[in-house]
Short mmCIF file of C-alpha atoms and ligand atoms in Angstrom, two decimals:
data_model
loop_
_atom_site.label_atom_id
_atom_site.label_comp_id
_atom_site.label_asym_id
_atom_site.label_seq_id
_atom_site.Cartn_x
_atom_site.Cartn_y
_atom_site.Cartn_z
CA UNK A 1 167.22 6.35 78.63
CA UNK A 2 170.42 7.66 78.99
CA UNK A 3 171.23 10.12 81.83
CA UNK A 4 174.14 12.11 83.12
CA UNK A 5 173.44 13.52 86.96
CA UNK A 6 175.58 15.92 88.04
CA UNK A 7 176.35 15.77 91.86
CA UNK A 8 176.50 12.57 93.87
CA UNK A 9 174.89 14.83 97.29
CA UNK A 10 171.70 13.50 98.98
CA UNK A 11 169.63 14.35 96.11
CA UNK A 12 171.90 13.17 93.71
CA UNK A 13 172.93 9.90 94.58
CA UNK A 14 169.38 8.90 95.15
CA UNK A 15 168.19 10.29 92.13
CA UNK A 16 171.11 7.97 90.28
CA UNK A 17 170.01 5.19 91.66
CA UNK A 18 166.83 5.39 91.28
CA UNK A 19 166.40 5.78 87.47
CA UNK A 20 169.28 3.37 87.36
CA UNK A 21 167.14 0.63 89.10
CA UNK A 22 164.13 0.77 86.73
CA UNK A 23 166.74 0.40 83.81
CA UNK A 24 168.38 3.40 82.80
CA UNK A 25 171.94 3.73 81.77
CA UNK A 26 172.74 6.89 84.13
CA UNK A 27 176.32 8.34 84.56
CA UNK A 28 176.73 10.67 87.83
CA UNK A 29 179.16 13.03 87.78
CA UNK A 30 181.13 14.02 91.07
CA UNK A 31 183.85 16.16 91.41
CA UNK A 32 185.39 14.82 94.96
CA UNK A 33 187.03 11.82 93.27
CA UNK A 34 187.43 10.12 96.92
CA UNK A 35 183.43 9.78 96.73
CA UNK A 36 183.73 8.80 93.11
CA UNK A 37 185.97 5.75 94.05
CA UNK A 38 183.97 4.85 97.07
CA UNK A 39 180.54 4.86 94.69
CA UNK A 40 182.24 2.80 92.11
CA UNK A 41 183.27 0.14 95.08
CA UNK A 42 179.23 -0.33 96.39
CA UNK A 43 180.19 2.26 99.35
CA UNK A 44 178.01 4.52 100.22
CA UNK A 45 178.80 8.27 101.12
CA UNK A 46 176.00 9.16 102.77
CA UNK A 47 173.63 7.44 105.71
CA UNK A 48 170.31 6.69 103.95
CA UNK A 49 167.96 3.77 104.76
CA UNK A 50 168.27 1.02 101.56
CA UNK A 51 171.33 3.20 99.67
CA UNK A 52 173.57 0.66 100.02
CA UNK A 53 171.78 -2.11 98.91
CA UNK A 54 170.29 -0.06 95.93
CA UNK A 55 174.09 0.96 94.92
CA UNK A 56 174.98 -2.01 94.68
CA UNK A 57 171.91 -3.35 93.23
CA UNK A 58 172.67 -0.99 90.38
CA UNK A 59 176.27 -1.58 90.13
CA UNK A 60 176.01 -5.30 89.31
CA UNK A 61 173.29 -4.56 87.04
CA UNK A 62 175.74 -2.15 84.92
CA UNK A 63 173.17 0.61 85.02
CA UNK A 64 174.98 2.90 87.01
CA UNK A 65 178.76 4.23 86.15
CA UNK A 66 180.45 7.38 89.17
CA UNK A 67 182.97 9.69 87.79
CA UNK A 68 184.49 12.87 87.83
CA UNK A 69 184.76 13.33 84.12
CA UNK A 70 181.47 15.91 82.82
CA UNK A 71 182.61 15.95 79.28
CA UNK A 72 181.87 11.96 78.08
CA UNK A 73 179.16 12.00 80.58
CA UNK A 74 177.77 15.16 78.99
CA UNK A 75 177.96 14.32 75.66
CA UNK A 76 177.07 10.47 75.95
CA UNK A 77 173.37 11.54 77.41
CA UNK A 78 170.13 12.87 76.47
CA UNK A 79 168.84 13.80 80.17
CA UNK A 80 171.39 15.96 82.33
CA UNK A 81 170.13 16.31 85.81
CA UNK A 82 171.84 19.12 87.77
CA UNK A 83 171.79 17.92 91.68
CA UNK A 84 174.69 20.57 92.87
CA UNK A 85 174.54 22.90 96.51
CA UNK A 86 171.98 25.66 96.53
CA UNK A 87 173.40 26.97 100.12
CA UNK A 88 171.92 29.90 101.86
CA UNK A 89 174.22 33.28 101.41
CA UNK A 90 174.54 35.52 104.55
CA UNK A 91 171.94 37.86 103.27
CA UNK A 92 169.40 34.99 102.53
CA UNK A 93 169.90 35.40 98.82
CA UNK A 94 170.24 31.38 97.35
CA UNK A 95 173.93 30.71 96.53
CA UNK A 96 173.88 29.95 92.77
CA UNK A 97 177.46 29.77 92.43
CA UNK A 98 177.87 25.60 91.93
CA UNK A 99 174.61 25.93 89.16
CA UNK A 100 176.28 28.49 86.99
CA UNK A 101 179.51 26.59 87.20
CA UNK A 102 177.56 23.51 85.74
CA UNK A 103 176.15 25.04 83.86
CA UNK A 104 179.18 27.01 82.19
CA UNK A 105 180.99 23.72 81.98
CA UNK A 106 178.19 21.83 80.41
CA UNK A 107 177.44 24.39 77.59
CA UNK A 108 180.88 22.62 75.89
CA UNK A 109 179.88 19.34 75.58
CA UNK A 110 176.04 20.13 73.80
CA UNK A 111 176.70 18.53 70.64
CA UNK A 112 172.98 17.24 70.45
CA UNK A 113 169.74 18.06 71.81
CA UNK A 114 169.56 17.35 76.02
CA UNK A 115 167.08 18.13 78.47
CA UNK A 116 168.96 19.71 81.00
CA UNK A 117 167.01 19.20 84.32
CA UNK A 118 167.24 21.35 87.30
CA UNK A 119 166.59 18.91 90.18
CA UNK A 120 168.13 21.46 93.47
CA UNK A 121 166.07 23.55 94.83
CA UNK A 122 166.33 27.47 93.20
CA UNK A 123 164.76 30.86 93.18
CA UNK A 124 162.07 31.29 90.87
CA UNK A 125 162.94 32.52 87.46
CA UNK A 126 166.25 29.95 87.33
CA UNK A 127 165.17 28.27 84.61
CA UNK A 128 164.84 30.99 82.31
CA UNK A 129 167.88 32.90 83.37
CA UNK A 130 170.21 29.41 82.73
CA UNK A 131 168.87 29.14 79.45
CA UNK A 132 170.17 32.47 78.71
CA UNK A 133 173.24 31.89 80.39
CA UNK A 134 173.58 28.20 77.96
CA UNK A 135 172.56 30.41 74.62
CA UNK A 136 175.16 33.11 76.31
CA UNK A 137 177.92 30.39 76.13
CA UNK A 138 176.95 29.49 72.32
CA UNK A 139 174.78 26.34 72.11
CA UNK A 140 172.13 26.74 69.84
CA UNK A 141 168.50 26.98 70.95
CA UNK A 142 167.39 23.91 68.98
CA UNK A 143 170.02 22.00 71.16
CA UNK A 144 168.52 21.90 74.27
CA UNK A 145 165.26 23.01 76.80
CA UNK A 146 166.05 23.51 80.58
CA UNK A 147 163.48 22.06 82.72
CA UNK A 148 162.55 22.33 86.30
CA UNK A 149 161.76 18.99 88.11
CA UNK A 150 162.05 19.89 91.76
CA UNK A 151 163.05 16.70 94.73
CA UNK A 152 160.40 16.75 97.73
CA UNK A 153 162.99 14.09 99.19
CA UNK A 154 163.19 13.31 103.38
CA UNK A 155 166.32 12.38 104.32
CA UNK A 156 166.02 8.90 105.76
CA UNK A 157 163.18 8.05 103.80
CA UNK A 158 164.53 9.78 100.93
CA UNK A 159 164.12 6.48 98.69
CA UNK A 160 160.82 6.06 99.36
CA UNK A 161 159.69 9.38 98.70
CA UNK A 162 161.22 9.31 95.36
CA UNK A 163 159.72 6.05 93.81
CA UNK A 164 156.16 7.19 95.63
CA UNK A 165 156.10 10.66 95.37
CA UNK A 166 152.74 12.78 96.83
CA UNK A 167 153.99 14.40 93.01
CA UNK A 168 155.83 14.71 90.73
CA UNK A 169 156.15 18.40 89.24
CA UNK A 170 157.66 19.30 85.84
CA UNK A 171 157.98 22.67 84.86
CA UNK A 172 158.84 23.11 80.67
CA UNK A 173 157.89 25.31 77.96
CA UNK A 174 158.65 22.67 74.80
CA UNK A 175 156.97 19.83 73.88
CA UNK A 176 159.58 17.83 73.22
CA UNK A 177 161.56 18.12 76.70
CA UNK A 178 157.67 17.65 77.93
CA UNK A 179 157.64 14.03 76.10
CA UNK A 180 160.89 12.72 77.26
CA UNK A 181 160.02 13.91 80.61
CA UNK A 182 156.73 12.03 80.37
CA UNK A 183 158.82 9.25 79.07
CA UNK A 184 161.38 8.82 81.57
CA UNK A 185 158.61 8.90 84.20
CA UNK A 186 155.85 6.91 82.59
CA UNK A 187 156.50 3.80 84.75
CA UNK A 188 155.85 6.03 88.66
CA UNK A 189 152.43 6.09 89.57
CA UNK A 190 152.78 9.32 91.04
CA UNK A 191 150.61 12.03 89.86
CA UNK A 192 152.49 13.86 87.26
CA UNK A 193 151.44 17.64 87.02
CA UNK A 194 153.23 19.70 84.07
CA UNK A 195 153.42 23.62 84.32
CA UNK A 196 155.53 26.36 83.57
CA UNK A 197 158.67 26.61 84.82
CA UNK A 198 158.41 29.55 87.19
CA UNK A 199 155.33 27.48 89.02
CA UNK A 200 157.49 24.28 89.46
CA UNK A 201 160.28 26.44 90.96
CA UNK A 202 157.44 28.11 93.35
CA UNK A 203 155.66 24.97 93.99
CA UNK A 204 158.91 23.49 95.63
CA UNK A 205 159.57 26.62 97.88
CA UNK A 206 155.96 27.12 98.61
CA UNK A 207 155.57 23.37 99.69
CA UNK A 208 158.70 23.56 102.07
CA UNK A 209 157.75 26.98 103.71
CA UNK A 210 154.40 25.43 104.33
CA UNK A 211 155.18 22.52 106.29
CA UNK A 212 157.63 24.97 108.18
CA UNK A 213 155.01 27.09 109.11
CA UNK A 214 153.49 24.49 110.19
CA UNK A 215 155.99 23.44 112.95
CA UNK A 216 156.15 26.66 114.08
CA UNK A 217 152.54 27.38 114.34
CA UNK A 218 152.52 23.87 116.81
CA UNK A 219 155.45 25.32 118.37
CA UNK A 220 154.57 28.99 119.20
CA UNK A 221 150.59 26.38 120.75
CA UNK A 222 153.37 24.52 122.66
CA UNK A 223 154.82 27.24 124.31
CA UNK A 224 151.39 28.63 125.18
CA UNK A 225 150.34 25.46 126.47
CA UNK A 226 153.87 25.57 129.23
CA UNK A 227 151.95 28.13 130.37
CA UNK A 228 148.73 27.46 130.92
CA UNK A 229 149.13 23.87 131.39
CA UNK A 230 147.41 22.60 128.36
CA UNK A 231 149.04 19.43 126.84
CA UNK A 232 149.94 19.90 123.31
CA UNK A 233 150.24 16.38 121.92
CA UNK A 234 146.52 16.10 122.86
CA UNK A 235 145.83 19.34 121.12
CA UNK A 236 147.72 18.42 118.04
CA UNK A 237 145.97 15.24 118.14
CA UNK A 238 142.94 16.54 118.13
CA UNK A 239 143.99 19.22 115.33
CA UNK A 240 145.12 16.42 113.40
CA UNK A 241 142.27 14.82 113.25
CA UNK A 242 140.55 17.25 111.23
CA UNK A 243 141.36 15.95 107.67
CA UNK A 244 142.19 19.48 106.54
CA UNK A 245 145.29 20.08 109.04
CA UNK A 246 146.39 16.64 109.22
CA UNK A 247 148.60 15.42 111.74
CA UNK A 248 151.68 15.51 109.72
CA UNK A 249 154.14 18.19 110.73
CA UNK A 250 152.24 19.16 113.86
CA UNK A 251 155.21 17.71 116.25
CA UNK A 252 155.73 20.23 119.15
CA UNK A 253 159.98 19.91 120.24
CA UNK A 254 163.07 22.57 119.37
CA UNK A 255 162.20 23.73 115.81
CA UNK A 256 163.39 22.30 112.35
CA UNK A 257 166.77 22.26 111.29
CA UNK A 258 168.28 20.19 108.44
CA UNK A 259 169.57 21.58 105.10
CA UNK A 260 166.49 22.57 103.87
CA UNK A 261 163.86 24.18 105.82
CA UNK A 262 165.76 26.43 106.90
CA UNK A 263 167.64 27.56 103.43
CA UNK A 264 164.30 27.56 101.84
CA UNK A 265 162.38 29.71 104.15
CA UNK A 266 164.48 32.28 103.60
CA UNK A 267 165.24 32.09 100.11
CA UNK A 268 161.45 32.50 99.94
CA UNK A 269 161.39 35.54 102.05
CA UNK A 270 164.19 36.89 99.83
CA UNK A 271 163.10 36.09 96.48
CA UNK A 272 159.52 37.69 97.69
CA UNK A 273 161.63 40.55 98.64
CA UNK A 274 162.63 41.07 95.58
CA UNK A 275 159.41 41.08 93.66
CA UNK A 276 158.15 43.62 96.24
CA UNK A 277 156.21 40.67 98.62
CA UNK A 278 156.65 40.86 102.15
CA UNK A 279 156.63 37.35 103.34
CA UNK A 280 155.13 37.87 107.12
CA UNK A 281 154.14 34.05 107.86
CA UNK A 282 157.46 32.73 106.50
CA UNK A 283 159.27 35.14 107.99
CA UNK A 284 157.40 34.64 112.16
CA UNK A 285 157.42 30.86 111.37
CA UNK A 286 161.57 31.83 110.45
CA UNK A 287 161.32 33.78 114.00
CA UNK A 288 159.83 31.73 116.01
CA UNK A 289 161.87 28.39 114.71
CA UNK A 290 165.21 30.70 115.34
CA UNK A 291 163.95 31.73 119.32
CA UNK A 292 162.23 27.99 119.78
CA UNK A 293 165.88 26.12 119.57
CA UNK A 294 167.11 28.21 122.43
CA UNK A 295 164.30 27.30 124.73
CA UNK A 296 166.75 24.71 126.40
CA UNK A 297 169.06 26.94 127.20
CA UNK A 298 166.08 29.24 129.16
CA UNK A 299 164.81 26.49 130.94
CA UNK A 300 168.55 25.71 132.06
CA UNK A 301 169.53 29.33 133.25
CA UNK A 302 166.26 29.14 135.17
CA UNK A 303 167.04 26.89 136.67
CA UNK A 304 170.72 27.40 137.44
CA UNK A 305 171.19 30.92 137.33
CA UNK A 306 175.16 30.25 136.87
CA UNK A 307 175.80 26.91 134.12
CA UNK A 308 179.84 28.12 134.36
CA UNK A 309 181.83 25.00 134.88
CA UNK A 310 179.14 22.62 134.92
CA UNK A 311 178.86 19.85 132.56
CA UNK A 312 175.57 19.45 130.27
CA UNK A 313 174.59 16.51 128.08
CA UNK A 314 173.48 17.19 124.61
CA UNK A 315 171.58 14.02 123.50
CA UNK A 316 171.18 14.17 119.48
CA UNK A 317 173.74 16.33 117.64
CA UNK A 318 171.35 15.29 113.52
CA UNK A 319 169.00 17.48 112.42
CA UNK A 320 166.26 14.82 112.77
CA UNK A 321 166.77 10.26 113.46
CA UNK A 322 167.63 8.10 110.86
CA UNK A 323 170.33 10.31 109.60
CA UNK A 324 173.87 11.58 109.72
CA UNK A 325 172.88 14.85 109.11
CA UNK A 326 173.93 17.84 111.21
CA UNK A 327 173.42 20.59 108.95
CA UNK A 328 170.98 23.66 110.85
CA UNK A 329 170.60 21.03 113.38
CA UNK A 330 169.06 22.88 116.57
CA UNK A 331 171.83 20.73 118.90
CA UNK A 332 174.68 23.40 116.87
CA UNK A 333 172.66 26.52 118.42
CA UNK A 334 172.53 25.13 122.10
CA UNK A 335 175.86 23.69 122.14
CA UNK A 336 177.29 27.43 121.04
CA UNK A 337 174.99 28.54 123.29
CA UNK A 338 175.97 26.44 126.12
CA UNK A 339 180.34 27.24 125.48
CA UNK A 340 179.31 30.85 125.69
CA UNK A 341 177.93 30.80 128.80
CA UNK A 342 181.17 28.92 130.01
CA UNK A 343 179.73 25.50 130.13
CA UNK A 344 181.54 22.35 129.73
CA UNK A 345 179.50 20.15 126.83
CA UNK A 346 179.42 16.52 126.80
CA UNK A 347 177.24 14.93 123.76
CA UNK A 348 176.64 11.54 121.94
CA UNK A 349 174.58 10.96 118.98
CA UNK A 350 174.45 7.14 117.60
CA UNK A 351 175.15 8.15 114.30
CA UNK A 352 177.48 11.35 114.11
CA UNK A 353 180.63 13.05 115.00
CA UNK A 354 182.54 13.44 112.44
CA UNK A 355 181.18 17.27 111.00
CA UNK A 356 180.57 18.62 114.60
CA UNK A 357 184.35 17.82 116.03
CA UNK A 358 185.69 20.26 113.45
CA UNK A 359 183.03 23.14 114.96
CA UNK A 360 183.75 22.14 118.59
CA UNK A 361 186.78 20.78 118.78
CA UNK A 362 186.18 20.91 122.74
CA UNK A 363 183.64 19.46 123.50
CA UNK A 364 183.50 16.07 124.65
CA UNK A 365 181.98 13.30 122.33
CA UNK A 366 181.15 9.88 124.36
CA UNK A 367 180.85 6.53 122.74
CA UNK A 368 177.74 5.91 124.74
CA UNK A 369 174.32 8.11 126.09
CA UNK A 370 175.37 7.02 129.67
CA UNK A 371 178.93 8.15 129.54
CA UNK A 372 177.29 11.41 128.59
CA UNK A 373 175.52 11.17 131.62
CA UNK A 374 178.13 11.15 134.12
CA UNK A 375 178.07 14.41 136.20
CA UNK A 376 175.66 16.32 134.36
CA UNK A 377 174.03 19.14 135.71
CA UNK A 378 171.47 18.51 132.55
CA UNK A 379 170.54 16.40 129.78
CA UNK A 380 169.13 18.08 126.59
CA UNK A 381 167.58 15.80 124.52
CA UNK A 382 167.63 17.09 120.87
CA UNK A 383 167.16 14.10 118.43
CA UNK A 384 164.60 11.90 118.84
CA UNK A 385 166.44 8.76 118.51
CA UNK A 386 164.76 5.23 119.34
CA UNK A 387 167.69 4.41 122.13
CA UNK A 388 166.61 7.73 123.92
CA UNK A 389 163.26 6.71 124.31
CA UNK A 390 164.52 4.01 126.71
CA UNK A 391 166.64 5.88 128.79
CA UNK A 392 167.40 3.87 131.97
CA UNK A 393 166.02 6.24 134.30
CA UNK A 394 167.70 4.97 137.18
CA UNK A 395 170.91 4.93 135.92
CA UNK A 396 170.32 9.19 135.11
CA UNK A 397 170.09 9.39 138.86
CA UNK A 398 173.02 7.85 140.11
CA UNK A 399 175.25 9.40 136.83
CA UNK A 400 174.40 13.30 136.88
CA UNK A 401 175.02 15.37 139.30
CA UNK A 402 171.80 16.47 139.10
CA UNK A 403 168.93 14.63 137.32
CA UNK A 404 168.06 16.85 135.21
CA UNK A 405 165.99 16.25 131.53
CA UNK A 406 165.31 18.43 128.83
CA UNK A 407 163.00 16.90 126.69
CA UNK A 408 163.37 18.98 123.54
CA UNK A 409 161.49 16.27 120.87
CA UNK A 410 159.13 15.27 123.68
CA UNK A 411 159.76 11.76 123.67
CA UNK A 412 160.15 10.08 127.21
CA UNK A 413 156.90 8.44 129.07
CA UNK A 414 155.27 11.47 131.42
CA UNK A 415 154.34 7.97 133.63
CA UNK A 416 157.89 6.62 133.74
CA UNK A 417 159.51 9.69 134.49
CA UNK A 418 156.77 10.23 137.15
CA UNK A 419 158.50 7.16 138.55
CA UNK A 420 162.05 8.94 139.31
CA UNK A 421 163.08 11.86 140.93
CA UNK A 422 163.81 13.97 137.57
CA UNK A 423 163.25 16.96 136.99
CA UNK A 424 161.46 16.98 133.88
CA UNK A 425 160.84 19.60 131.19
CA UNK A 426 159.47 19.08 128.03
CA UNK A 427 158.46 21.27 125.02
CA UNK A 428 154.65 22.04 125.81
CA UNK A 429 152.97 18.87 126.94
CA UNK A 430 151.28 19.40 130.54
CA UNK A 431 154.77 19.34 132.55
CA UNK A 432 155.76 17.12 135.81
CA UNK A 433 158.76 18.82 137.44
CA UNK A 434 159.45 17.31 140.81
CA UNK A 435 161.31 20.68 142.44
C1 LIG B 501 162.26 18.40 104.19
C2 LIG B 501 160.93 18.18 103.50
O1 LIG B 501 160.11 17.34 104.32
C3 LIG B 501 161.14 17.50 102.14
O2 LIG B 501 159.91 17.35 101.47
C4 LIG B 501 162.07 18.39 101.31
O3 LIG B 501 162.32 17.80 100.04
C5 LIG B 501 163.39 18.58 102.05
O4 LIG B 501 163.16 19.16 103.35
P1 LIG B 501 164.01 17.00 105.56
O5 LIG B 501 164.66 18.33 105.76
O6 LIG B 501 164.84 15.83 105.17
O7 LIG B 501 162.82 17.13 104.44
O8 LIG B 501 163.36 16.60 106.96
P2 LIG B 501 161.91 16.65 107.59
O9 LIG B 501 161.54 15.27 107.94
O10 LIG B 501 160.99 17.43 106.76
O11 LIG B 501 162.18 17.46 108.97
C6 LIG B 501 162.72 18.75 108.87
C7 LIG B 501 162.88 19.28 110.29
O12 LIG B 501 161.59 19.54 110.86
C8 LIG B 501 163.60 18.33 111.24
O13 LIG B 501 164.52 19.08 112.03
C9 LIG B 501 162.48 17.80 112.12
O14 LIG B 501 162.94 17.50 113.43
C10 LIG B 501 161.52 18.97 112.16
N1 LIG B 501 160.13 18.57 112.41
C11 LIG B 501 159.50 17.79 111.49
C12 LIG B 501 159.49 19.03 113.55
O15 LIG B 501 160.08 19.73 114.37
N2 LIG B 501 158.19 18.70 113.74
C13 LIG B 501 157.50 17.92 112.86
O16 LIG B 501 156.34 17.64 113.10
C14 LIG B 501 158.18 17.45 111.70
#
């Protein structure tokens, strides 16, 4: 089939590339012509496992064209995927700005019947209120049907989750947009579950603020379990175990960051809001996640009631491994945090630098974990990163000035550390600390 996506984001680029590989002619439209240039030459513009083999994949098979041109792409499709930012506004309200901009650019180039598919993540009610805006602008109603196909994508595994989705939800009101749809996705073998348009915009926001709730429901247990000594990875274990929680998203550590979580949450709460719901889960597990990412920076001023002056390692500046993602990312929070309070911040991450430098341009950013080390008062550990997990141990006691962990993803060996003289906190699991 042919497809236009507009938006070469996380979302967008792997949504490209993956209806190019099973042998559709898709066209993505960007409009940063840099990214457009590197796309074209097999580069990729974001970190994702198996995008830059796929791009290129794709590229040599002709099935997949980048440019910055919405007009040809518009008109040469049937299938218009809209993959632009849905950022959080101050006042929690979803910032539709980049959609209605689409949107109004788009509504020229509808010479023939599209499906126009809204693939970011928006308040319920969108799609009826862009079809008005598209009829508004003068295309007639027999020339297209907006749909609502939501992306339940993890970045880093993003791929993956889009060729063997838990799901795949389609909300449309025609027939017609409801066969291509079926069409274009006959050869998944996810389940495909068609409703109305308002449910597929719920179901996306609903699923999100779930799993949220979840983390902070094993995070507000973890914090319980600091202090009364419990061990939390044994009690999510055991919660886990019972089919009906599952152990999925029942990781104890410094609360969820990335792009979406924490957009979502609230543009849940709002959009409740609006409708006259008071969201009270979404909006404690919104709570708790806020006051959980500062937990670091309690266990340091208890520690040392004055951190003026001193140095502190942040360990992990991504939202989550396997990414190069720092957007919400709990590291932002403590860092600000820690520059307030007059400390001096050291930090290294194995994939990332580049965003953070322009929000702290003074702060130090090493090349390597141990460099980050050297005469720290603390290390925070806030990504869980496979090189932290093996963390020479001796070499943190001869580099800080004081060895000092925070453990705020709970990885390092309770046994190991037993080993050294470190004083050890971690996010709920029955603590060591050698005072
Ligand atoms: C999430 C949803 O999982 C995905 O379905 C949706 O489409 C987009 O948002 P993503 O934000 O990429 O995906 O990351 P995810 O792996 O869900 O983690 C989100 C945050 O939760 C990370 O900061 C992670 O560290 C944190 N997390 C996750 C926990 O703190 N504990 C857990 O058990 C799991």
């Amino acid at each position: 089939m042919k497809i236009c996506v507009i938006g070469a984001g996380y979302v967008g680029l792997v949504t490209s590339l993956a209806f190019a590989k099973i042998n559709n002619k898709v066209i993505c439209v960007e409009k940063d012509i840099e990214k457009v240039e590197k796309l074209n030459n097999g580069i990729p513009t974001i970190y994702e496992n198996g995008l830059g083999e796929l791009l290129n994949e794709c590229l040599s098979s002709n099935n997949i064209l980048f440019t910055n041109d919405i007009s040809e792409s518009v008109k040469n499709s049937d299938i218009i995927f809209l993959a632009v930012g849905t950022p959080q506004k101050m006042n929690w309200d979803v910032d539709m700005t980049q959609v209605h901009k689409v949107i109004n650019q788009i509504s020229n180039y509808i010479d023939s019947y599209k499906v126009i598919v809204n693939k970011s993540t928006v308040p319920v009610g969108t799609q009826k209120e862009i079809s008005h805006l598209i009829i508004k602008n003068g295309v007639s109603t027999k020339n297209f049907d907006v749909v609502s196909n939501p992306e339940f994508l993890k970045e880093g595994k993003a791929i993956d989750d889009f060729f063997n989705a838990d799901r795949i939800v389609i909300g449309c009101n025609s027939l017609k947009a409801k066969n291509i749809m079926k069409k274009l996705y006959a050869s998944f073998n996810s389940k495909l579950i068609f409703t109305t348009p308002e449910t597929a915009e719920l179901i996306k926001y609903a699923s999100n603020a779930f799993l949220a709730t979840k983390i902070s429901f094993i995070n507000e247990l973890a914090n319980l379990c600091n202090k009364v000594g419990a061990d939390i990875e044994t009690v999510s274990y055991a919660m886990g175990l019972d089919k009906r929680i599952s152990p999925l998203f029942l990781r104890a550590g410094i609360g969820f960051g990335g792009s979406c979580f924490p957009k979502d949450t609230r543009g849940l709460v709002k959009t409740a809001k609006k409708y006259g719901c008071d969201f009270k889960i979404v909006k404690s597990a919104i709570d708790v996640n806020e006051a959980q990412r500062m937990l670091p920076v309690k266990f340091l001023l208890a520690k040392y009631k004055e951190i003026k002056g001193k140095i502190i390692s942040i360990l992990g500046l991504t939202f989550k491994p396997n990414t190069d993602d720092i957007r919400e990312s709990p590291s932002l929070y403590i860092i600000d945090a820690l520059l307030n309070r007059g400390a001096k911040v050291k930090c290294y991450d194995p994939k990332v630098s580049i965003g953070v430098k322009d929000m702290f341009p003074n702060i130090e950013y090493c090349e390597n974990l141990y460099d980050s080390l050297i005469d720290s008062y603390c290390a925070i550990i806030c990504t869980e990163w496979d090189e932290f997990k093996s963390i020479d141990f001796s070499k943190v006691n001869t580099l800080m000035k004081y060895p000092m962990i925070i453990d705020g993803r709970n990885i390092l060996n309770l046994n190991d550390i037993k080993k050294h003289n470190i004083y050890y906190i971690s996010i709920g699991r029955s603590n060591i600390d050698n005072i």
